mmCIF file of C-alpha atoms in Angstrom:
data_model
loop_
_atom_site.group_PDB
_atom_site.id
_atom_site.type_symbol
_atom_site.label_atom_id
_atom_site.label_comp_id
_atom_site.label_asym_id
_atom_site.label_seq_id
_atom_site.Cartn_x
_atom_site.Cartn_y
_atom_site.Cartn_z
ATOM 1 C CA MET L 1 -21.369 -13.350 -2.929
ATOM 2 C CA SER L 2 -22.415 -11.476 -6.000
ATOM 3 C CA ASN L 3 -25.576 -12.063 -7.939
ATOM 4 C CA ILE L 4 -24.825 -12.579 -11.616
ATOM 5 C CA THR L 5 -27.543 -12.036 -14.177
ATOM 6 C CA ARG L 6 -27.142 -12.364 -17.916
ATOM 7 C CA TYR L 7 -27.849 -9.190 -19.893
ATOM 8 C CA ASP L 8 -30.400 -9.789 -22.568
ATOM 9 C CA PRO L 9 -30.986 -6.668 -24.674
ATOM 10 C CA PHE L 10 -33.794 -8.282 -26.716
ATOM 11 C CA ASN L 11 -35.772 -9.227 -23.609
ATOM 12 C CA GLU L 12 -35.383 -5.716 -22.189
ATOM 13 C CA LEU L 13 -36.560 -4.209 -25.513
ATOM 14 C CA VAL L 14 -39.609 -6.516 -25.578
ATOM 15 C CA ASP L 15 -40.412 -5.684 -21.939
ATOM 16 C CA ASP L 16 -40.222 -1.944 -22.668
ATOM 17 C CA LEU L 17 -42.368 -2.329 -25.761
ATOM 18 C CA PHE L 18 -45.125 -4.462 -24.256
ATOM 19 C CA LYS L 19 -45.183 -3.134 -20.706
ATOM 20 C CA GLY L 20 -44.991 0.561 -21.606
ATOM 21 C CA PHE L 21 -46.059 1.279 -25.144
ATOM 22 C CA LEU L 22 -48.685 -1.194 -26.122
ATOM 23 C CA VAL L 23 -50.377 -1.941 -22.780
ATOM 24 C CA ARG L 24 -51.002 1.534 -21.400
ATOM 25 C CA PRO L 25 -49.955 5.078 -22.145
ATOM 26 C CA MET L 26 -46.285 5.610 -21.426
ATOM 27 C CA GLY L 27 -46.920 8.568 -19.135
ATOM 28 C CA TYR L 28 -49.078 6.642 -16.713
ATOM 29 C CA GLU L 29 -47.046 3.500 -16.383
ATOM 30 C CA GLN L 30 -46.419 2.348 -12.777
ATOM 31 C CA ARG L 31 -43.252 0.318 -12.684
ATOM 32 C CA GLU L 32 -42.164 -1.369 -9.535
ATOM 33 C CA ALA L 33 -39.030 0.109 -7.930
ATOM 34 C CA VAL L 34 -35.846 -1.435 -9.243
ATOM 35 C CA ALA L 35 -32.675 -1.247 -7.179
ATOM 36 C CA PRO L 36 -29.824 0.674 -8.818
ATOM 37 C CA ARG L 37 -27.130 -1.527 -10.420
ATOM 38 C CA ILE L 38 -23.395 -1.123 -10.472
ATOM 39 C CA LYS L 39 -21.987 -2.283 -13.775
ATOM 40 C CA VAL L 40 -18.340 -3.435 -13.635
ATOM 41 C CA ASP L 41 -15.520 -4.161 -16.139
ATOM 42 C CA VAL L 42 -12.444 -5.945 -14.867
ATOM 43 C CA ALA L 43 -9.129 -6.157 -16.725
ATOM 44 C CA GLU L 44 -5.619 -7.265 -15.807
ATOM 45 C CA LYS L 45 -2.457 -5.306 -16.547
ATOM 46 C CA ASN L 46 1.086 -5.117 -15.180
ATOM 47 C CA GLY L 47 0.452 -7.173 -12.065
ATOM 48 C CA ALA L 48 -2.811 -5.403 -11.118
ATOM 49 C CA TYR L 49 -6.484 -5.678 -11.758
ATOM 50 C CA LEU L 50 -8.148 -2.598 -13.271
ATOM 51 C CA VAL L 51 -11.803 -2.249 -12.321
ATOM 52 C CA THR L 52 -14.048 0.297 -14.029
ATOM 53 C CA ALA L 53 -17.516 0.673 -12.443
ATOM 54 C CA GLU L 54 -20.456 2.800 -13.574
ATOM 55 C CA VAL L 55 -21.982 4.583 -10.618
ATOM 56 C CA PRO L 56 -24.008 7.390 -12.168
ATOM 57 C CA GLY L 57 -25.803 9.953 -10.050
ATOM 58 C CA VAL L 58 -23.737 9.233 -6.928
ATOM 59 C CA LYS L 59 -21.500 11.692 -5.054
ATOM 60 C CA LYS L 60 -17.988 10.610 -4.250
ATOM 61 C CA GLU L 61 -18.762 10.742 -0.535
ATOM 62 C CA ASP L 62 -21.567 8.153 -0.984
ATOM 63 C CA ILE L 63 -19.293 5.447 -2.421
ATOM 64 C CA ARG L 64 -17.478 2.870 -0.299
ATOM 65 C CA VAL L 65 -14.874 0.385 -1.571
ATOM 66 C CA SER L 66 -13.563 -2.425 0.594
ATOM 67 C CA VAL L 67 -11.002 -5.119 -0.111
ATOM 68 C CA ASP L 68 -10.603 -8.314 1.927
ATOM 69 C CA GLY L 69 -8.030 -10.697 0.542
ATOM 70 C CA ASN L 70 -9.245 -11.253 -3.026
ATOM 71 C CA GLN L 71 -12.811 -10.089 -2.508
ATOM 72 C CA VAL L 72 -13.825 -6.589 -3.565
ATOM 73 C CA THR L 73 -17.068 -4.919 -2.401
ATOM 74 C CA LEU L 74 -18.470 -1.704 -3.927
ATOM 75 C CA GLU L 75 -21.299 0.108 -2.131
ATOM 76 C CA ALA L 76 -23.052 3.271 -3.321
ATOM 77 C CA GLU L 77 -26.153 5.142 -2.404
ATOM 78 C CA VAL L 78 -28.129 6.872 -5.123
ATOM 79 C CA LYS L 79 -30.161 9.648 -3.487
ATOM 80 C CA ARG L 80 -33.249 11.326 -4.905
ATOM 81 C CA GLU L 81 -32.468 14.974 -5.608
ATOM 82 C CA ARG L 82 -35.869 16.193 -4.601
ATOM 83 C CA GLU L 83 -39.284 14.964 -3.535
ATOM 84 C CA ALA L 84 -42.480 15.786 -5.367
ATOM 85 C CA THR L 85 -44.326 18.831 -4.022
ATOM 86 C CA GLN L 86 -47.994 18.825 -3.065
ATOM 87 C CA ASP L 87 -49.171 20.447 -6.311
ATOM 88 C CA GLU L 88 -47.027 18.109 -8.424
ATOM 89 C CA ARG L 89 -48.096 14.687 -9.712
ATOM 90 C CA VAL L 90 -45.406 12.243 -10.800
ATOM 91 C CA LEU L 91 -46.393 10.480 -14.013
ATOM 92 C CA HIS L 92 -43.394 8.347 -14.805
ATOM 93 C CA ILE L 93 -40.218 7.293 -13.003
ATOM 94 C CA GLU L 94 -37.434 5.181 -14.496
ATOM 95 C CA ARG L 95 -34.475 6.279 -12.414
ATOM 96 C CA ALA L 96 -33.650 4.009 -9.491
ATOM 97 C CA TYR L 97 -32.864 5.244 -5.998
ATOM 98 C CA GLY L 98 -31.448 3.484 -2.991
ATOM 99 C CA LYS L 99 -28.385 1.485 -2.021
ATOM 100 C CA ALA L 100 -26.493 -0.657 -4.479
ATOM 101 C CA THR L 101 -23.897 -3.256 -3.546
ATOM 102 C CA ARG L 102 -21.660 -5.310 -5.784
ATOM 103 C CA SER L 103 -19.146 -7.945 -4.589
ATOM 104 C CA PHE L 104 -16.867 -10.081 -6.625
ATOM 105 C CA THR L 105 -13.897 -12.362 -6.056
ATOM 106 C CA LEU L 106 -10.693 -12.073 -8.042
ATOM 107 C CA PRO L 107 -8.312 -14.980 -8.765
ATOM 108 C CA GLN L 108 -5.413 -13.632 -6.666
ATOM 109 C CA GLU L 109 -5.126 -11.843 -3.355
ATOM 110 C CA LEU L 110 -4.762 -8.040 -3.469
ATOM 111 C CA ASP L 111 -2.254 -5.743 -1.856
ATOM 112 C CA GLU L 112 -4.731 -3.640 0.166
ATOM 113 C CA ALA L 113 -2.112 -0.948 1.038
ATOM 114 C CA LYS L 114 -1.543 -0.075 -2.591
ATOM 115 C CA VAL L 115 -5.152 0.118 -3.864
ATOM 116 C CA GLU L 116 -5.946 3.335 -5.752
ATOM 117 C CA ALA L 117 -9.409 4.713 -6.476
ATOM 118 C CA LYS L 118 -10.480 7.592 -8.798
ATOM 119 C CA TYR L 119 -14.015 8.842 -9.411
ATOM 120 C CA ARG L 120 -14.944 11.162 -12.231
ATOM 121 C CA ASP L 121 -18.150 11.733 -14.220
ATOM 122 C CA GLY L 122 -20.018 8.782 -12.734
ATOM 123 C CA VAL L 123 -17.195 6.303 -13.356
ATOM 124 C CA LEU L 124 -15.164 4.734 -10.533
ATOM 125 C CA GLU L 125 -11.729 3.460 -11.553
ATOM 126 C CA LEU L 126 -9.879 1.113 -9.217
ATOM 127 C CA THR L 127 -6.279 -0.096 -9.502
ATOM 128 C CA LEU L 128 -5.939 -3.264 -7.416
ATOM 129 C CA PRO L 129 -2.313 -4.490 -7.280
ATOM 130 C CA LYS L 130 -1.845 -8.199 -6.777
ATOM 131 C CA LYS L 131 -0.131 -9.374 -3.614
ATOM 132 C CA ALA L 132 3.322 -10.813 -4.246
ATOM 133 C CA ALA L 133 3.278 -14.562 -3.981
ATOM 134 C CA ALA L 134 5.180 -15.869 -0.990
ATOM 135 C CA ALA L 135 8.369 -17.632 -1.932
ATOM 136 C CA ARG L 136 8.436 -21.353 -1.519
ATOM 137 C CA LYS L 137 10.525 -22.465 1.404
ATOM 138 C CA GLN L 138 12.461 -25.716 1.059
ATOM 139 C CA ILE L 139 12.374 -27.724 4.292
ATOM 140 C CA ALA L 140 15.545 -29.618 5.156
ATOM 141 C CA ILE L 141 14.857 -33.124 6.421
ATOM 142 C CA GLN L 142 17.014 -34.204 9.394
#
């Protein structure tokens, strides 16, 4: 099941303003680690769902897509490029690292054999064809 949170740009702006700028110097702010998020757009066209997901900073090999009926799961791991050396002191970190998972359910079952995925410049594009509906069978009564 996916966790849905409403995006509130005003609240984020206020948080950034009060937590970082007015309370203490920006360079010394210690934010708690936030898990990376996968942002998704879903559209429908020509008998298929088109999913566009933002997965910045992730290599193609670190992304997994799975389809089970009408449920789609995206998993990605954002890895830190390098660790701080002994003579280096980290003053501020905003980028999130770790595993991100996003699952959502679509209204109709998907044809898993025809799913296509493309990844370029931090954007994952999925084409998820709908499974053909089974024809109704009329039962003869004897």
